[in-house]
Amino acid sequence: MTRIQTDDIKGPVELAQIPLGAAELDQFFRLARWMAACGWINMGLSAVELLNFFTLHTPKNPATIVSALLKIAIASLCIQGARAFRNVAGTDGADQRELVLGFGKLRTLFLLHTIVMVVSLVVAAAVIAAALVLYLAMR
Amino acid sequence: MSTTSLVRIPYRVEDERMIEDMARWMRFVAVVTLSCGLFMLFLVLFGGVLVTLLASPHLHHLGHGRAIVHAQGGVTAIAWAAALALACAGIYSGTVLYRAADDFDRMARTDGADQELLVFGVHWLARYFQVFVVASVLSVVVGLVLVVAYMALAAA
């Protein structure tokens, strides 16, 4: 394998083309395909949640709306990220810009995931603590 | 692999910081996913042992619990298998996400094999999303099957 030195590149220069081989291009297309699938699944699940919320005659839980909105946000980030990674592999002209754009979407996506996980863990811990306190108080 | 590979991709400093930040959040999500998968695996195995004990003909004194397991044996088995598969999917997806985060982090922090690390990271990340999609579809299908099975049991 020939290693291309780019140490002579200084300053804000962006690569128009990253020299990816066929197998490497395939990895990018695979990532774009599965990311987009993940986005559309989240979009579908949010649509089902919203449909249930507005059509079923059961007590309305506002958490359903929050959950649906989170899924829409995750879906749009996945779809936009997938488009950026597809452009890295499918087009030449702004490969590095598209790559950084895709990483930006991934960063926001995983930050959102982290916030959701932390909030879920805190809520779960609070519920378990409350149940324990109630149990001990009743004994 | 390509026959040519960039030793260094000339990211701007703020882009490198952003990629390091992304890798940090990816690692956090990976560790939590892996831990949840391990905890779920423990619960599933524990539940499996419990159900096996309930189904045992030697435990007559468990009466009601035993009757439930016998009446809904097939449904319980489907739910148990799906939960086991999801626990394994959680452990695997946490592992591959951690590897992706590690590759992207090294790509941002070091120079020497930027393109190789980028492609490795992309490979693991694609695998993570693939497992996520398959697990989501499996959850929905099993959920529907369980709802139909319980409705059939209730009608009977």
PDB file of N, CA, C and O in Angstrom, chain A residues 1-7 9 13 15 18-21 23-24 27-28 30-31 34-35 37-38 41-42 96 99-100 103-104 106-107 109-111 113-114 117-118, chain B residues 1-11 15 18-19 21-22 25-26 28-29 32-33 97 104 107 112-113 115-116 118-119 122-123 125-127 129-130 132-133:
ATOM      1  N   MET A   1       0.837  -1.198   0.000  1.00  0.00           N
ATOM      2  CA  MET A   1       0.000   0.000   0.000  1.00  0.00           C
ATOM      3  C   MET A   1       0.876   1.254   0.000  1.00  0.00           C
ATOM      4  O   MET A   1       1.835   1.342   0.758  1.00  0.00           O
ATOM      5  N   THR A   2       0.562   2.212  -0.882  1.00  0.00           N
ATOM      6  CA  THR A   2       1.295   3.472  -0.915  1.00  0.00           C
ATOM      7  C   THR A   2       0.684   4.425   0.112  1.00  0.00           C
ATOM      8  O   THR A   2      -0.518   4.643   0.120  1.00  0.00           O
ATOM      9  N   ARG A   3       1.559   4.968   0.966  1.00  0.00           N
ATOM     10  CA  ARG A   3       1.055   5.921   1.953  1.00  0.00           C
ATOM     11  C   ARG A   3       1.320   7.336   1.450  1.00  0.00           C
ATOM     12  O   ARG A   3       2.450   7.690   1.124  1.00  0.00           O
ATOM     13  N   ILE A   4       0.272   8.126   1.350  1.00  0.00           N
ATOM     14  CA  ILE A   4       0.400   9.482   0.823  1.00  0.00           C
ATOM     15  C   ILE A   4       0.634  10.432   1.992  1.00  0.00           C
ATOM     16  O   ILE A   4      -0.187  10.528   2.904  1.00  0.00           O
ATOM     17  N   GLN A   5       1.795  11.141   1.968  1.00  0.00           N
ATOM     18  CA  GLN A   5       2.102  12.110   3.015  1.00  0.00           C
ATOM     19  C   GLN A   5       1.367  13.414   2.717  1.00  0.00           C
ATOM     20  O   GLN A   5       1.408  13.892   1.592  1.00  0.00           O
ATOM     21  N   THR A   6       0.685  13.945   3.702  1.00  0.00           N
ATOM     22  CA  THR A   6      -0.008  15.229   3.489  1.00  0.00           C
ATOM     23  C   THR A   6       0.465  16.248   4.513  1.00  0.00           C
ATOM     24  O   THR A   6      -0.219  17.209   4.800  1.00  0.00           O
ATOM     25  N   ASP A   7       1.678  16.005   5.085  1.00  0.00           N
ATOM     26  CA  ASP A   7       2.184  16.910   6.119  1.00  0.00           C
ATOM     27  C   ASP A   7       2.493  18.301   5.579  1.00  0.00           C
ATOM     28  O   ASP A   7       2.570  19.268   6.320  1.00  0.00           O
ATOM     29  N   ILE A   9       0.608  19.991   3.799  1.00  0.00           N
ATOM     30  CA  ILE A   9      -0.617  20.792   3.719  1.00  0.00           C
ATOM     31  C   ILE A   9      -0.778  21.569   5.029  1.00  0.00           C
ATOM     32  O   ILE A   9      -0.887  20.983   6.095  1.00  0.00           O
ATOM     33  N   VAL A  13      -7.042  23.915   4.557  1.00  0.00           N
ATOM     34  CA  VAL A  13      -7.218  23.295   3.237  1.00  0.00           C
ATOM     35  C   VAL A  13      -8.102  22.068   3.423  1.00  0.00           C
ATOM     36  O   VAL A  13      -7.899  21.297   4.349  1.00  0.00           O
ATOM     37  N   LEU A  15      -9.649  18.559   1.618  1.00  0.00           N
ATOM     38  CA  LEU A  15      -9.433  17.644   0.502  1.00  0.00           C
ATOM     39  C   LEU A  15     -10.705  17.536  -0.331  1.00  0.00           C
ATOM     40  O   LEU A  15     -11.786  17.296   0.216  1.00  0.00           O
ATOM     41  N   ILE A  18     -10.913  12.098  -1.162  1.00  0.00           N
ATOM     42  CA  ILE A  18     -10.134  11.161  -0.339  1.00  0.00           C
ATOM     43  C   ILE A  18      -9.993   9.901  -1.190  1.00  0.00           C
ATOM     44  O   ILE A  18     -11.000   9.368  -1.658  1.00  0.00           O
ATOM     45  N   PRO A  19      -8.741   9.430  -1.408  1.00  0.00           N
ATOM     46  CA  PRO A  19      -8.550   8.314  -2.364  1.00  0.00           C
ATOM     47  C   PRO A  19      -9.016   6.967  -1.794  1.00  0.00           C
ATOM     48  O   PRO A  19      -8.225   6.150  -1.360  1.00  0.00           O
ATOM     49  N   LEU A  20     -10.327   6.746  -1.820  1.00  0.00           N
ATOM     50  CA  LEU A  20     -10.891   5.511  -1.271  1.00  0.00           C
ATOM     51  C   LEU A  20     -10.955   4.426  -2.337  1.00  0.00           C
ATOM     52  O   LEU A  20     -11.321   4.704  -3.483  1.00  0.00           O
ATOM     53  N   GLY A  21     -10.597   3.200  -1.959  1.00  0.00           N
ATOM     54  CA  GLY A  21     -10.701   2.064  -2.864  1.00  0.00           C
ATOM     55  C   GLY A  21     -12.136   1.551  -2.901  1.00  0.00           C
ATOM     56  O   GLY A  21     -12.997   2.039  -2.166  1.00  0.00           O
ATOM     57  N   ALA A  23     -13.463  -1.300  -1.882  1.00  0.00           N
ATOM     58  CA  ALA A  23     -13.929  -1.892  -0.625  1.00  0.00           C
ATOM     59  C   ALA A  23     -14.241  -0.809   0.407  1.00  0.00           C
ATOM     60  O   ALA A  23     -15.200  -0.918   1.180  1.00  0.00           O
ATOM     61  N   GLU A  24     -13.412   0.252   0.403  1.00  0.00           N
ATOM     62  CA  GLU A  24     -13.623   1.350   1.361  1.00  0.00           C
ATOM     63  C   GLU A  24     -14.888   2.139   1.022  1.00  0.00           C
ATOM     64  O   GLU A  24     -15.647   2.527   1.910  1.00  0.00           O
ATOM     65  N   GLN A  27     -17.802   0.357   2.313  1.00  0.00           N
ATOM     66  CA  GLN A  27     -18.036   0.557   3.762  1.00  0.00           C
ATOM     67  C   GLN A  27     -18.858   1.832   4.005  1.00  0.00           C
ATOM     68  O   GLN A  27     -19.762   1.855   4.829  1.00  0.00           O
ATOM     69  N   PHE A  28     -18.516   2.899   3.271  1.00  0.00           N
ATOM     70  CA  PHE A  28     -19.248   4.168   3.426  1.00  0.00           C
ATOM     71  C   PHE A  28     -20.700   4.010   2.973  1.00  0.00           C
ATOM     72  O   PHE A  28     -21.614   4.506   3.616  1.00  0.00           O
ATOM     73  N   ARG A  30     -22.388   1.251   2.950  1.00  0.00           N
ATOM     74  CA  ARG A  30     -23.055   0.389   3.948  1.00  0.00           C
ATOM     75  C   ARG A  30     -23.484   1.218   5.156  1.00  0.00           C
ATOM     76  O   ARG A  30     -24.602   1.102   5.647  1.00  0.00           O
ATOM     77  N   LEU A  31     -22.559   2.074   5.617  1.00  0.00           N
ATOM     78  CA  LEU A  31     -22.877   2.931   6.770  1.00  0.00           C
ATOM     79  C   LEU A  31     -24.071   3.821   6.439  1.00  0.00           C
ATOM     80  O   LEU A  31     -25.020   3.940   7.238  1.00  0.00           O
ATOM     81  N   TRP A  34     -27.425   1.728   6.395  1.00  0.00           N
ATOM     82  CA  TRP A  34     -27.949   1.315   7.700  1.00  0.00           C
ATOM     83  C   TRP A  34     -28.345   2.513   8.553  1.00  0.00           C
ATOM     84  O   TRP A  34     -29.296   2.453   9.337  1.00  0.00           O
ATOM     85  N   MET A  35     -27.598   3.632   8.408  1.00  0.00           N
ATOM     86  CA  MET A  35     -27.972   4.850   9.151  1.00  0.00           C
ATOM     87  C   MET A  35     -29.325   5.363   8.685  1.00  0.00           C
ATOM     88  O   MET A  35     -30.173   5.758   9.484  1.00  0.00           O
ATOM     89  N   ALA A  37     -31.656   3.569   7.283  1.00  0.00           N
ATOM     90  CA  ALA A  37     -32.681   2.610   7.752  1.00  0.00           C
ATOM     91  C   ALA A  37     -33.045   2.896   9.195  1.00  0.00           C
ATOM     92  O   ALA A  37     -34.228   2.896   9.577  1.00  0.00           O
ATOM     93  N   CYS A  38     -32.027   3.164  10.012  1.00  0.00           N
ATOM     94  CA  CYS A  38     -32.242   3.486  11.430  1.00  0.00           C
ATOM     95  C   CYS A  38     -33.113   4.751  11.548  1.00  0.00           C
ATOM     96  O   CYS A  38     -34.042   4.810  12.363  1.00  0.00           O
ATOM     97  N   ILE A  41     -36.749   3.947  10.571  1.00  0.00           N
ATOM     98  CA  ILE A  41     -37.421   3.161  11.625  1.00  0.00           C
ATOM     99  C   ILE A  41     -37.853   4.085  12.767  1.00  0.00           C
ATOM    100  O   ILE A  41     -38.980   4.003  13.263  1.00  0.00           O
ATOM    101  N   ASN A  42     -36.954   4.984  13.175  1.00  0.00           N
ATOM    102  CA  ASN A  42     -37.310   5.935  14.237  1.00  0.00           C
ATOM    103  C   ASN A  42     -38.465   6.832  13.821  1.00  0.00           C
ATOM    104  O   ASN A  42     -39.343   7.145  14.622  1.00  0.00           O
ATOM    105  N   GLN A  96     -13.912  15.932   2.161  1.00  0.00           N
ATOM    106  CA  GLN A  96     -13.585  16.197   3.570  1.00  0.00           C
ATOM    107  C   GLN A  96     -14.691  16.998   4.253  1.00  0.00           C
ATOM    108  O   GLN A  96     -15.027  16.743   5.408  1.00  0.00           O
ATOM    109  N   LEU A  99     -17.452  14.678   5.026  1.00  0.00           N
ATOM    110  CA  LEU A  99     -17.044  13.787   6.119  1.00  0.00           C
ATOM    111  C   LEU A  99     -17.217  14.488   7.467  1.00  0.00           C
ATOM    112  O   LEU A  99     -17.796  13.924   8.416  1.00  0.00           O
ATOM    113  N   VAL A 100     -16.744  15.730   7.540  1.00  0.00           N
ATOM    114  CA  VAL A 100     -16.854  16.494   8.795  1.00  0.00           C
ATOM    115  C   VAL A 100     -18.323  16.776   9.107  1.00  0.00           C
ATOM    116  O   VAL A 100     -18.743  16.723  10.274  1.00  0.00           O
ATOM    117  N   PHE A 103     -19.687  13.650  10.598  1.00  0.00           N
ATOM    118  CA  PHE A 103     -19.222  13.503  11.987  1.00  0.00           C
ATOM    119  C   PHE A 103     -19.983  14.449  12.918  1.00  0.00           C
ATOM    120  O   PHE A 103     -20.277  14.099  14.058  1.00  0.00           O
ATOM    121  N   GLY A 104     -20.282  15.646  12.413  1.00  0.00           N
ATOM    122  CA  GLY A 104     -21.042  16.612  13.216  1.00  0.00           C
ATOM    123  C   GLY A 104     -22.427  16.070  13.572  1.00  0.00           C
ATOM    124  O   GLY A 104     -22.891  16.192  14.708  1.00  0.00           O
ATOM    125  N   LEU A 106     -23.238  12.898  13.675  1.00  0.00           N
ATOM    126  CA  LEU A 106     -23.042  11.772  14.606  1.00  0.00           C
ATOM    127  C   LEU A 106     -22.795  12.284  16.022  1.00  0.00           C
ATOM    128  O   LEU A 106     -23.291  11.709  16.995  1.00  0.00           O
ATOM    129  N   ARG A 107     -22.023  13.371  16.135  1.00  0.00           N
ATOM    130  CA  ARG A 107     -21.735  13.930  17.460  1.00  0.00           C
ATOM    131  C   ARG A 107     -23.037  14.356  18.142  1.00  0.00           C
ATOM    132  O   ARG A 107     -23.282  14.018  19.301  1.00  0.00           O
ATOM    133  N   LEU A 109     -26.033  13.300  17.450  1.00  0.00           N
ATOM    134  CA  LEU A 109     -26.835  12.092  17.670  1.00  0.00           C
ATOM    135  C   LEU A 109     -26.424  11.391  18.969  1.00  0.00           C
ATOM    136  O   LEU A 109     -27.284  11.061  19.807  1.00  0.00           O
ATOM    137  N   PHE A 110     -25.121  11.195  19.154  1.00  0.00           N
ATOM    138  CA  PHE A 110     -24.668  10.473  20.354  1.00  0.00           C
ATOM    139  C   PHE A 110     -24.777  11.343  21.610  1.00  0.00           C
ATOM    140  O   PHE A 110     -24.974  10.820  22.711  1.00  0.00           O
ATOM    141  N   LEU A 111     -24.668  12.664  21.445  1.00  0.00           N
ATOM    142  CA  LEU A 111     -24.896  13.564  22.591  1.00  0.00           C
ATOM    143  C   LEU A 111     -26.355  13.446  23.046  1.00  0.00           C
ATOM    144  O   LEU A 111     -26.644  13.345  24.252  1.00  0.00           O
ATOM    145  N   HIS A 113     -28.308  10.862  22.552  1.00  0.00           N
ATOM    146  CA  HIS A 113     -28.419   9.534  23.151  1.00  0.00           C
ATOM    147  C   HIS A 113     -27.948   9.574  24.600  1.00  0.00           C
ATOM    148  O   HIS A 113     -28.564   8.993  25.495  1.00  0.00           O
ATOM    149  N   THR A 114     -26.808  10.258  24.826  1.00  0.00           N
ATOM    150  CA  THR A 114     -26.237  10.341  26.175  1.00  0.00           C
ATOM    151  C   THR A 114     -27.207  11.032  27.124  1.00  0.00           C
ATOM    152  O   THR A 114     -27.450  10.548  28.242  1.00  0.00           O
ATOM    153  N   MET A 117     -30.069   8.745  27.899  1.00  0.00           N
ATOM    154  CA  MET A 117     -29.638   7.663  28.792  1.00  0.00           C
ATOM    155  C   MET A 117     -29.483   8.162  30.223  1.00  0.00           C
ATOM    156  O   MET A 117     -29.922   7.501  31.172  1.00  0.00           O
ATOM    157  N   VAL A 118     -28.843   9.325  30.382  1.00  0.00           N
ATOM    158  CA  VAL A 118     -28.624   9.859  31.738  1.00  0.00           C
ATOM    159  C   VAL A 118     -29.966  10.153  32.399  1.00  0.00           C
ATOM    160  O   VAL A 118     -30.197   9.769  33.556  1.00  0.00           O
TER     161      VAL A 118
ATOM    162  N   MET B   1      -9.246  -2.873   0.704  1.00  0.00           N
ATOM    163  CA  MET B   1      -8.461  -1.693   1.040  1.00  0.00           C
ATOM    164  C   MET B   1      -7.918  -1.022  -0.227  1.00  0.00           C
ATOM    165  O   MET B   1      -7.579  -1.695  -1.196  1.00  0.00           O
ATOM    166  N   SER B   2      -7.820   0.288  -0.200  1.00  0.00           N
ATOM    167  CA  SER B   2      -7.265   1.017  -1.329  1.00  0.00           C
ATOM    168  C   SER B   2      -5.757   0.776  -1.385  1.00  0.00           C
ATOM    169  O   SER B   2      -5.120   0.474  -0.382  1.00  0.00           O
ATOM    170  N   THR B   3      -5.172   0.926  -2.598  1.00  0.00           N
ATOM    171  CA  THR B   3      -3.726   0.746  -2.702  1.00  0.00           C
ATOM    172  C   THR B   3      -2.991   1.988  -2.226  1.00  0.00           C
ATOM    173  O   THR B   3      -1.805   1.945  -1.947  1.00  0.00           O
ATOM    174  N   THR B   4      -3.718   3.128  -2.173  1.00  0.00           N
ATOM    175  CA  THR B   4      -3.132   4.335  -1.609  1.00  0.00           C
ATOM    176  C   THR B   4      -3.937   4.734  -0.385  1.00  0.00           C
ATOM    177  O   THR B   4      -5.144   4.538  -0.344  1.00  0.00           O
ATOM    178  N   SER B   5      -3.244   5.254   0.615  1.00  0.00           N
ATOM    179  CA  SER B   5      -3.931   5.594   1.860  1.00  0.00           C
ATOM    180  C   SER B   5      -3.315   6.865   2.443  1.00  0.00           C
ATOM    181  O   SER B   5      -2.086   6.972   2.529  1.00  0.00           O
ATOM    182  N   LEU B   6      -4.165   7.792   2.837  1.00  0.00           N
ATOM    183  CA  LEU B   6      -3.661   9.052   3.388  1.00  0.00           C
ATOM    184  C   LEU B   6      -3.115   8.832   4.797  1.00  0.00           C
ATOM    185  O   LEU B   6      -3.796   8.256   5.643  1.00  0.00           O
ATOM    186  N   VAL B   7      -1.886   9.276   5.007  1.00  0.00           N
ATOM    187  CA  VAL B   7      -1.285   9.211   6.346  1.00  0.00           C
ATOM    188  C   VAL B   7      -1.998  10.201   7.261  1.00  0.00           C
ATOM    189  O   VAL B   7      -2.252   9.923   8.423  1.00  0.00           O
ATOM    190  N   ARG B   8      -2.326  11.343   6.693  1.00  0.00           N
ATOM    191  CA  ARG B   8      -2.970  12.381   7.495  1.00  0.00           C
ATOM    192  C   ARG B   8      -4.064  13.069   6.676  1.00  0.00           C
ATOM    193  O   ARG B   8      -3.827  13.452   5.535  1.00  0.00           O
ATOM    194  N   ILE B   9      -5.235  13.173   7.268  1.00  0.00           N
ATOM    195  CA  ILE B   9      -6.305  13.965   6.643  1.00  0.00           C
ATOM    196  C   ILE B   9      -6.243  15.335   7.321  1.00  0.00           C
ATOM    197  O   ILE B   9      -6.305  15.411   8.551  1.00  0.00           O
ATOM    198  N   PRO B  10      -6.077  16.410   6.539  1.00  0.00           N
ATOM    199  CA  PRO B  10      -5.812  17.723   7.154  1.00  0.00           C
ATOM    200  C   PRO B  10      -7.065  18.372   7.756  1.00  0.00           C
ATOM    201  O   PRO B  10      -7.585  19.361   7.226  1.00  0.00           O
ATOM    202  N   TYR B  11      -7.511  17.804   8.881  1.00  0.00           N
ATOM    203  CA  TYR B  11      -8.662  18.397   9.568  1.00  0.00           C
ATOM    204  C   TYR B  11      -8.247  19.722  10.204  1.00  0.00           C
ATOM    205  O   TYR B  11      -7.100  19.877  10.627  1.00  0.00           O
ATOM    206  N   ASP B  15     -12.304  20.893  13.970  1.00  0.00           N
ATOM    207  CA  ASP B  15     -12.892  19.628  13.501  1.00  0.00           C
ATOM    208  C   ASP B  15     -12.337  18.451  14.302  1.00  0.00           C
ATOM    209  O   ASP B  15     -13.066  17.515  14.644  1.00  0.00           O
ATOM    210  N   MET B  18     -14.004  18.369  17.546  1.00  0.00           N
ATOM    211  CA  MET B  18     -15.382  17.865  17.392  1.00  0.00           C
ATOM    212  C   MET B  18     -15.380  16.337  17.273  1.00  0.00           C
ATOM    213  O   MET B  18     -16.231  15.656  17.873  1.00  0.00           O
ATOM    214  N   ILE B  19     -14.413  15.788  16.537  1.00  0.00           N
ATOM    215  CA  ILE B  19     -14.339  14.326  16.372  1.00  0.00           C
ATOM    216  C   ILE B  19     -13.989  13.663  17.713  1.00  0.00           C
ATOM    217  O   ILE B  19     -14.562  12.633  18.075  1.00  0.00           O
ATOM    218  N   ASP B  21     -14.724  14.851  20.616  1.00  0.00           N
ATOM    219  CA  ASP B  21     -15.959  15.007  21.404  1.00  0.00           C
ATOM    220  C   ASP B  21     -16.962  13.912  21.016  1.00  0.00           C
ATOM    221  O   ASP B  21     -17.565  13.268  21.881  1.00  0.00           O
ATOM    222  N   MET B  22     -17.094  13.696  19.700  1.00  0.00           N
ATOM    223  CA  MET B  22     -18.004  12.653  19.197  1.00  0.00           C
ATOM    224  C   MET B  22     -17.593  11.284  19.737  1.00  0.00           C
ATOM    225  O   MET B  22     -18.432  10.501  20.208  1.00  0.00           O
ATOM    226  N   TRP B  25     -18.662  10.824  23.418  1.00  0.00           N
ATOM    227  CA  TRP B  25     -20.089  10.496  23.613  1.00  0.00           C
ATOM    228  C   TRP B  25     -20.386   9.085  23.105  1.00  0.00           C
ATOM    229  O   TRP B  25     -21.211   8.372  23.680  1.00  0.00           O
ATOM    230  N   MET B  26     -19.719   8.709  22.015  1.00  0.00           N
ATOM    231  CA  MET B  26     -19.910   7.344  21.489  1.00  0.00           C
ATOM    232  C   MET B  26     -19.470   6.319  22.522  1.00  0.00           C
ATOM    233  O   MET B  26     -20.133   5.304  22.737  1.00  0.00           O
ATOM    234  N   PHE B  28     -19.376   6.686  25.767  1.00  0.00           N
ATOM    235  CA  PHE B  28     -20.333   6.666  26.883  1.00  0.00           C
ATOM    236  C   PHE B  28     -21.544   5.797  26.520  1.00  0.00           C
ATOM    237  O   PHE B  28     -21.955   4.924  27.287  1.00  0.00           O
ATOM    238  N   VAL B  29     -22.096   6.056  25.322  1.00  0.00           N
ATOM    239  CA  VAL B  29     -23.262   5.277  24.860  1.00  0.00           C
ATOM    240  C   VAL B  29     -22.893   3.793  24.776  1.00  0.00           C
ATOM    241  O   VAL B  29     -23.677   2.918  25.172  1.00  0.00           O
ATOM    242  N   VAL B  32     -22.713   2.230  28.342  1.00  0.00           N
ATOM    243  CA  VAL B  32     -24.055   2.059  28.929  1.00  0.00           C
ATOM    244  C   VAL B  32     -24.798   0.928  28.207  1.00  0.00           C
ATOM    245  O   VAL B  32     -25.446   0.085  28.848  1.00  0.00           O
ATOM    246  N   THR B  33     -24.695   0.885  26.863  1.00  0.00           N
ATOM    247  CA  THR B  33     -25.365  -0.171  26.086  1.00  0.00           C
ATOM    248  C   THR B  33     -24.838  -1.547  26.486  1.00  0.00           C
ATOM    249  O   THR B  33     -25.604  -2.490  26.698  1.00  0.00           O
ATOM    250  N   LEU B  97     -19.538  -0.413  18.923  1.00  0.00           N
ATOM    251  CA  LEU B  97     -19.560   1.055  19.013  1.00  0.00           C
ATOM    252  C   LEU B  97     -18.311   1.562  19.728  1.00  0.00           C
ATOM    253  O   LEU B  97     -17.733   2.589  19.353  1.00  0.00           O
ATOM    254  N   PHE B 104     -11.998   6.332  15.709  1.00  0.00           N
ATOM    255  CA  PHE B 104     -12.181   7.757  15.366  1.00  0.00           C
ATOM    256  C   PHE B 104     -11.337   8.638  16.293  1.00  0.00           C
ATOM    257  O   PHE B 104     -10.770   9.645  15.863  1.00  0.00           O
ATOM    258  N   MET B 107      -7.840   8.491  15.171  1.00  0.00           N
ATOM    259  CA  MET B 107      -7.696   9.231  13.912  1.00  0.00           C
ATOM    260  C   MET B 107      -7.532  10.735  14.196  1.00  0.00           C
ATOM    261  O   MET B 107      -6.724  11.412  13.559  1.00  0.00           O
ATOM    262  N   GLY B 112      -0.623   9.374  10.999  1.00  0.00           N
ATOM    263  CA  GLY B 112       0.170   8.201  10.622  1.00  0.00           C
ATOM    264  C   GLY B 112      -0.651   7.200   9.839  1.00  0.00           C
ATOM    265  O   GLY B 112      -0.128   6.519   8.966  1.00  0.00           O
ATOM    266  N   ALA B 113      -1.940   7.099  10.181  1.00  0.00           N
ATOM    267  CA  ALA B 113      -2.789   6.141   9.441  1.00  0.00           C
ATOM    268  C   ALA B 113      -4.236   6.633   9.479  1.00  0.00           C
ATOM    269  O   ALA B 113      -5.150   5.860   9.749  1.00  0.00           O
ATOM    270  N   GLN B 115      -6.447   7.547   7.222  1.00  0.00           N
ATOM    271  CA  GLN B 115      -7.459   6.949   6.337  1.00  0.00           C
ATOM    272  C   GLN B 115      -7.817   5.526   6.750  1.00  0.00           C
ATOM    273  O   GLN B 115      -8.982   5.141   6.722  1.00  0.00           O
ATOM    274  N   GLU B 116      -6.805   4.769   7.160  1.00  0.00           N
ATOM    275  CA  GLU B 116      -7.081   3.390   7.615  1.00  0.00           C
ATOM    276  C   GLU B 116      -7.999   3.413   8.828  1.00  0.00           C
ATOM    277  O   GLU B 116      -8.976   2.651   8.909  1.00  0.00           O
ATOM    278  N   LEU B 118     -10.024   5.784   9.715  1.00  0.00           N
ATOM    279  CA  LEU B 118     -11.344   6.262   9.290  1.00  0.00           C
ATOM    280  C   LEU B 118     -12.179   5.104   8.745  1.00  0.00           C
ATOM    281  O   LEU B 118     -13.343   4.924   9.135  1.00  0.00           O
ATOM    282  N   VAL B 119     -11.576   4.286   7.891  1.00  0.00           N
ATOM    283  CA  VAL B 119     -12.316   3.177   7.275  1.00  0.00           C
ATOM    284  C   VAL B 119     -12.684   2.114   8.318  1.00  0.00           C
ATOM    285  O   VAL B 119     -13.805   1.592   8.308  1.00  0.00           O
ATOM    286  N   VAL B 122     -15.581   3.526  10.300  1.00  0.00           N
ATOM    287  CA  VAL B 122     -16.812   3.475   9.494  1.00  0.00           C
ATOM    288  C   VAL B 122     -17.352   2.044   9.451  1.00  0.00           C
ATOM    289  O   VAL B 122     -18.562   1.818   9.556  1.00  0.00           O
ATOM    290  N   HIS B 123     -16.455   1.074   9.327  1.00  0.00           N
ATOM    291  CA  HIS B 123     -16.856  -0.342   9.293  1.00  0.00           C
ATOM    292  C   HIS B 123     -17.603  -0.725  10.582  1.00  0.00           C
ATOM    293  O   HIS B 123     -18.695  -1.305  10.533  1.00  0.00           O
ATOM    294  N   LEU B 125     -18.957   1.280  12.817  1.00  0.00           N
ATOM    295  CA  LEU B 125     -20.168   2.092  13.001  1.00  0.00           C
ATOM    296  C   LEU B 125     -21.321   1.540  12.153  1.00  0.00           C
ATOM    297  O   LEU B 125     -22.472   1.498  12.601  1.00  0.00           O
ATOM    298  N   ALA B 126     -20.997   1.098  10.921  1.00  0.00           N
ATOM    299  CA  ALA B 126     -22.023   0.495  10.058  1.00  0.00           C
ATOM    300  C   ALA B 126     -22.584  -0.759  10.722  1.00  0.00           C
ATOM    301  O   ALA B 126     -23.791  -1.006  10.701  1.00  0.00           O
ATOM    302  N   ARG B 127     -21.693  -1.546  11.352  1.00  0.00           N
ATOM    303  CA  ARG B 127     -22.121  -2.769  12.038  1.00  0.00           C
ATOM    304  C   ARG B 127     -23.053  -2.421  13.210  1.00  0.00           C
ATOM    305  O   ARG B 127     -24.052  -3.094  13.444  1.00  0.00           O
ATOM    306  N   PHE B 129     -25.066   0.237  13.501  1.00  0.00           N
ATOM    307  CA  PHE B 129     -26.397   0.614  13.004  1.00  0.00           C
ATOM    308  C   PHE B 129     -27.136  -0.605  12.446  1.00  0.00           C
ATOM    309  O   PHE B 129     -28.352  -0.713  12.581  1.00  0.00           O
ATOM    310  N   GLN B 130     -26.387  -1.537  11.852  1.00  0.00           N
ATOM    311  CA  GLN B 130     -26.992  -2.762  11.318  1.00  0.00           C
ATOM    312  C   GLN B 130     -27.636  -3.568  12.459  1.00  0.00           C
ATOM    313  O   GLN B 130     -28.793  -3.991  12.355  1.00  0.00           O
ATOM    314  N   PHE B 132     -28.539  -2.429  15.355  1.00  0.00           N
ATOM    315  CA  PHE B 132     -29.643  -1.627  15.892  1.00  0.00           C
ATOM    316  C   PHE B 132     -30.917  -1.840  15.064  1.00  0.00           C
ATOM    317  O   PHE B 132     -31.999  -2.044  15.606  1.00  0.00           O
ATOM    318  N   VAL B 133     -30.779  -1.796  13.734  1.00  0.00           N
ATOM    319  CA  VAL B 133     -31.939  -1.961  12.851  1.00  0.00           C
ATOM    320  C   VAL B 133     -32.531  -3.366  12.999  1.00  0.00           C
ATOM    321  O   VAL B 133     -33.750  -3.532  13.159  1.00  0.00           O
TER     322      VAL B 133
END
